[in-house]
Short mmCIF file of C-alpha atoms and ligand atoms in Angstrom, two decimals:
data_model
loop_
_atom_site.label_atom_id
_atom_site.label_comp_id
_atom_site.label_asym_id
_atom_site.label_seq_id
_atom_site.Cartn_x
_atom_site.Cartn_y
_atom_site.Cartn_z
CA MET A 1 135.31 95.03 56.76
CA ASP A 2 132.91 98.12 55.95
CA ARG A 3 131.41 101.42 57.18
CA ALA A 4 129.14 99.99 58.69
CA ILE A 5 129.73 96.75 60.27
CA ALA A 6 132.51 98.98 62.26
CA LEU A 7 129.88 101.20 63.42
CA GLU A 8 127.92 98.07 64.30
CA MET A 9 130.52 97.08 66.21
CA LEU A 10 131.70 100.59 67.71
CA ASN A 11 127.93 101.75 68.71
CA SER A 12 127.98 97.49 70.40
CA TYR A 13 131.16 97.09 71.96
CA VAL A 14 131.71 101.28 73.78
CA THR A 15 129.19 103.01 75.61
CA THR A 16 130.42 106.02 76.69
CA PRO A 17 129.48 108.60 74.60
CA HIS A 18 132.50 110.90 73.66
CA ILE A 19 134.06 108.03 73.59
CA ILE A 20 131.77 107.40 70.48
CA ARG A 21 132.04 110.89 69.53
CA HIS A 22 136.07 110.98 69.87
CA SER A 23 136.53 107.77 67.35
CA TYR A 24 134.07 109.93 64.68
CA ALA A 25 136.66 112.69 64.56
CA VAL A 26 139.88 110.39 64.87
CA GLU A 27 137.56 108.71 61.60
CA ALA A 28 137.65 111.96 60.48
CA VAL A 29 140.93 113.24 60.63
CA MET A 30 142.20 109.62 59.25
CA ARG A 31 140.70 110.01 56.14
CA ALA A 32 141.41 113.85 55.60
CA LEU A 33 144.77 112.03 56.15
CA ALA A 34 145.18 109.33 54.21
CA ALA A 35 143.01 112.20 50.74
CA ARG A 36 146.41 113.37 51.64
CA LEU A 37 149.12 111.26 51.82
CA GLU A 38 147.67 107.41 50.73
CA PRO A 39 144.25 108.55 49.18
CA ASP A 40 143.93 104.15 48.60
CA GLN A 41 143.68 103.69 51.35
CA LEU A 42 140.85 105.67 53.04
CA GLU A 43 138.31 103.43 53.36
CA LEU A 44 141.12 102.07 56.48
CA TRP A 45 142.51 104.95 57.35
CA GLY A 46 139.35 105.34 58.25
CA LEU A 47 137.92 102.52 60.22
CA ALA A 48 141.26 102.94 62.01
CA GLY A 49 139.39 105.82 63.52
CA LEU A 50 136.68 104.96 64.81
CA LEU A 51 138.27 101.91 65.56
CA HIS A 52 140.53 102.50 68.01
CA ASP A 53 139.20 102.93 71.05
CA LEU A 54 137.06 99.92 70.35
CA ASP A 55 138.27 98.17 74.16
CA ASN A 56 138.43 101.29 75.81
CA ASP A 57 135.56 99.73 78.13
CA LEU A 58 136.72 96.65 78.16
CA VAL A 59 140.65 96.65 80.03
CA ASP A 60 141.13 98.15 82.85
CA TRP A 61 143.23 100.86 80.85
CA ARG A 62 143.70 103.12 84.34
CA SER A 63 145.55 100.33 85.35
CA ASP A 64 147.15 99.78 82.95
CA LEU A 65 147.81 101.25 80.28
CA SER A 66 149.08 98.22 77.82
CA LEU A 67 145.44 96.78 77.65
CA HIS A 68 144.69 99.21 75.30
CA GLY A 69 145.02 98.35 72.61
CA PRO A 70 145.53 94.37 72.31
CA LYS A 71 142.36 94.20 73.59
CA THR A 72 140.04 95.75 70.40
CA VAL A 73 143.11 93.99 68.01
CA ALA A 74 141.81 90.07 69.56
CA ILE A 75 138.67 90.93 69.19
CA LEU A 76 138.87 91.84 65.44
CA GLN A 77 140.49 89.15 64.58
CA GLU A 78 138.59 86.63 66.41
CA LYS A 79 135.37 88.61 64.17
CA GLY A 80 137.99 88.19 61.20
CA LEU A 81 137.56 91.79 60.84
CA GLY A 82 140.95 93.93 59.23
CA ASN A 83 143.97 92.71 57.75
CA GLU A 84 147.41 93.03 59.83
CA ALA A 85 148.10 96.75 58.73
CA LEU A 86 144.75 97.69 60.26
CA TYR A 87 145.70 95.66 63.98
CA HIS A 88 149.05 97.58 63.03
CA ALA A 89 147.94 100.95 63.58
CA ILE A 90 145.86 100.31 66.25
CA LEU A 91 148.37 98.84 67.86
CA ALA A 92 150.61 101.97 67.42
CA HIS A 93 147.81 104.79 68.62
CA ASN A 94 149.48 103.54 72.38
CA PRO A 95 152.82 102.86 72.40
CA ALA A 96 152.70 101.75 75.61
CA ASN A 97 151.28 99.05 74.88
CA GLY A 98 154.78 97.64 73.02
CA SER A 99 154.61 98.90 69.57
CA LYS A 100 157.02 100.50 67.48
CA ILE A 101 155.19 103.43 64.83
CA GLU A 102 156.40 101.81 61.49
CA THR A 103 154.14 102.64 58.99
CA ALA A 104 152.18 106.28 57.68
CA PHE A 105 149.01 105.36 58.91
CA ASP A 106 151.06 104.45 62.15
CA ARG A 107 151.90 107.91 62.59
CA ALA A 108 148.91 109.20 61.06
CA ILE A 109 146.73 108.08 64.33
CA TYR A 110 149.00 108.29 67.35
CA ALA A 111 149.48 112.67 66.08
CA ALA A 112 145.37 111.99 64.70
CA ASP A 113 144.11 110.80 68.36
CA PRO A 114 145.42 113.58 70.86
CA ILE A 115 144.58 116.49 68.22
CA THR A 116 141.03 115.36 68.14
CA GLY A 117 140.65 116.09 71.83
CA PHE A 118 143.01 119.10 72.11
CA ILE A 119 140.44 120.65 69.03
CA ASN A 120 137.44 120.63 71.54
CA ALA A 121 138.68 121.65 74.80
CA ILE A 122 140.17 124.78 72.79
CA THR A 123 135.96 125.59 70.85
CA LEU A 124 135.01 124.25 74.76
CA VAL A 125 137.39 128.04 75.49
CA TYR A 126 135.26 130.01 73.07
CA PRO A 127 131.96 131.61 74.72
CA ASP A 128 129.81 129.80 72.06
CA LYS A 129 131.65 126.01 72.45
CA LYS A 130 131.73 126.14 68.38
CA ILE A 131 133.86 124.42 67.04
CA ARG A 132 133.14 126.63 63.84
CA SER A 133 134.31 129.40 65.47
CA VAL A 134 137.90 127.83 66.08
CA LYS A 135 140.65 129.38 64.40
CA VAL A 136 144.30 127.29 63.24
CA LYS A 137 146.03 130.13 64.53
CA SER A 138 144.80 129.07 67.81
CA ILE A 139 145.36 125.91 67.43
CA ILE A 140 149.05 126.35 66.59
CA LYS A 141 148.96 128.97 69.54
CA ARG A 142 147.41 126.52 72.56
CA MET A 143 150.05 124.10 71.38
CA ASP A 144 152.77 126.60 73.26
CA GLU A 145 150.75 126.70 76.05
CA VAL A 146 151.91 123.39 78.17
CA ARG A 147 149.73 123.63 81.14
CA PHE A 148 146.20 123.55 78.59
CA ALA A 149 145.59 120.50 78.36
CA ALA A 150 147.76 119.01 79.66
CA GLY A 151 147.47 115.10 78.21
CA ALA A 152 146.93 115.69 74.74
CA ASN A 153 150.36 115.06 73.75
CA ARG A 154 152.31 117.56 71.59
CA GLU A 155 155.18 115.60 71.18
CA ALA A 156 152.49 112.60 69.06
CA MET A 157 150.71 115.42 67.36
CA ARG A 158 153.50 117.26 66.09
CA SER A 159 155.12 114.37 65.06
CA ILE A 160 153.32 114.26 62.37
CA GLU A 161 155.23 116.19 60.11
CA ARG A 162 157.87 113.42 59.67
CA LEU A 163 155.11 112.21 57.12
CA GLY A 164 156.04 115.78 55.08
CA ILE A 165 152.87 117.90 56.74
CA PRO A 166 153.81 120.79 58.40
CA PHE A 167 151.88 121.26 62.18
CA PRO A 168 149.88 123.94 60.54
CA ASP A 169 148.24 122.22 57.77
CA PHE A 170 147.87 119.43 60.02
CA ALA A 171 145.78 121.79 62.36
CA GLU A 172 143.95 123.58 59.62
CA LEU A 173 142.65 119.59 58.01
CA SER A 174 142.33 118.58 61.03
CA LEU A 175 140.46 121.54 62.59
CA LYS A 176 138.46 120.97 59.45
CA ALA A 177 136.91 117.67 59.26
CA MET A 178 135.81 117.29 62.67
CA SER A 179 134.28 121.19 61.37
CA ASP A 180 132.30 119.31 58.62
CA ILE A 181 131.36 116.38 61.44
CA ALA A 182 130.01 119.30 64.23
CA ASP A 183 126.18 118.00 64.67
CA ILE A 184 128.29 114.76 65.19
CA LEU A 185 131.01 115.69 67.43
CA GLU A 186 127.68 118.63 68.70
CA LEU A 187 130.67 121.05 69.01
FE1 FE2 B 1 142.26 107.14 70.85
#
């Protein structure tokens, strides 16, 4: 599967604009993580970012979170798109579906998913609401303010350290990746 097909899938299955923007953000962070950890997997890691929330509009995840992930995998399998590593990473971003984090790929998306929303929330508290105003040190500081963006899973974001990436590096790499596509993210 190439990126053009993944984008076509994203735009046909997901109609919620903020989920589409979020998918681009996770793609950008996943590509940056792959560049550091598994450069030969850069395209695949990017695809996982783009596609991980593909079933957002199709399953009632608010009432049963375990449905989120397996439906995306079923769609991709039915279309003959992707491979086992991709499916496993897509499942692993949502442990509520019973999946386990087994690979660096799984861990990367588990951590990349929440940090995009977290950086988004931090950006929006700045007077100009521009990502270029955000500093790495404010991301680090906000991690300890548990009531700020309470839905952003701190444990998941911090778990990037298990891949040998210190959290401040992860914050910096994610901020840079998202800043590079600020126009797409409307930030
Ligand atoms: Fe997500």
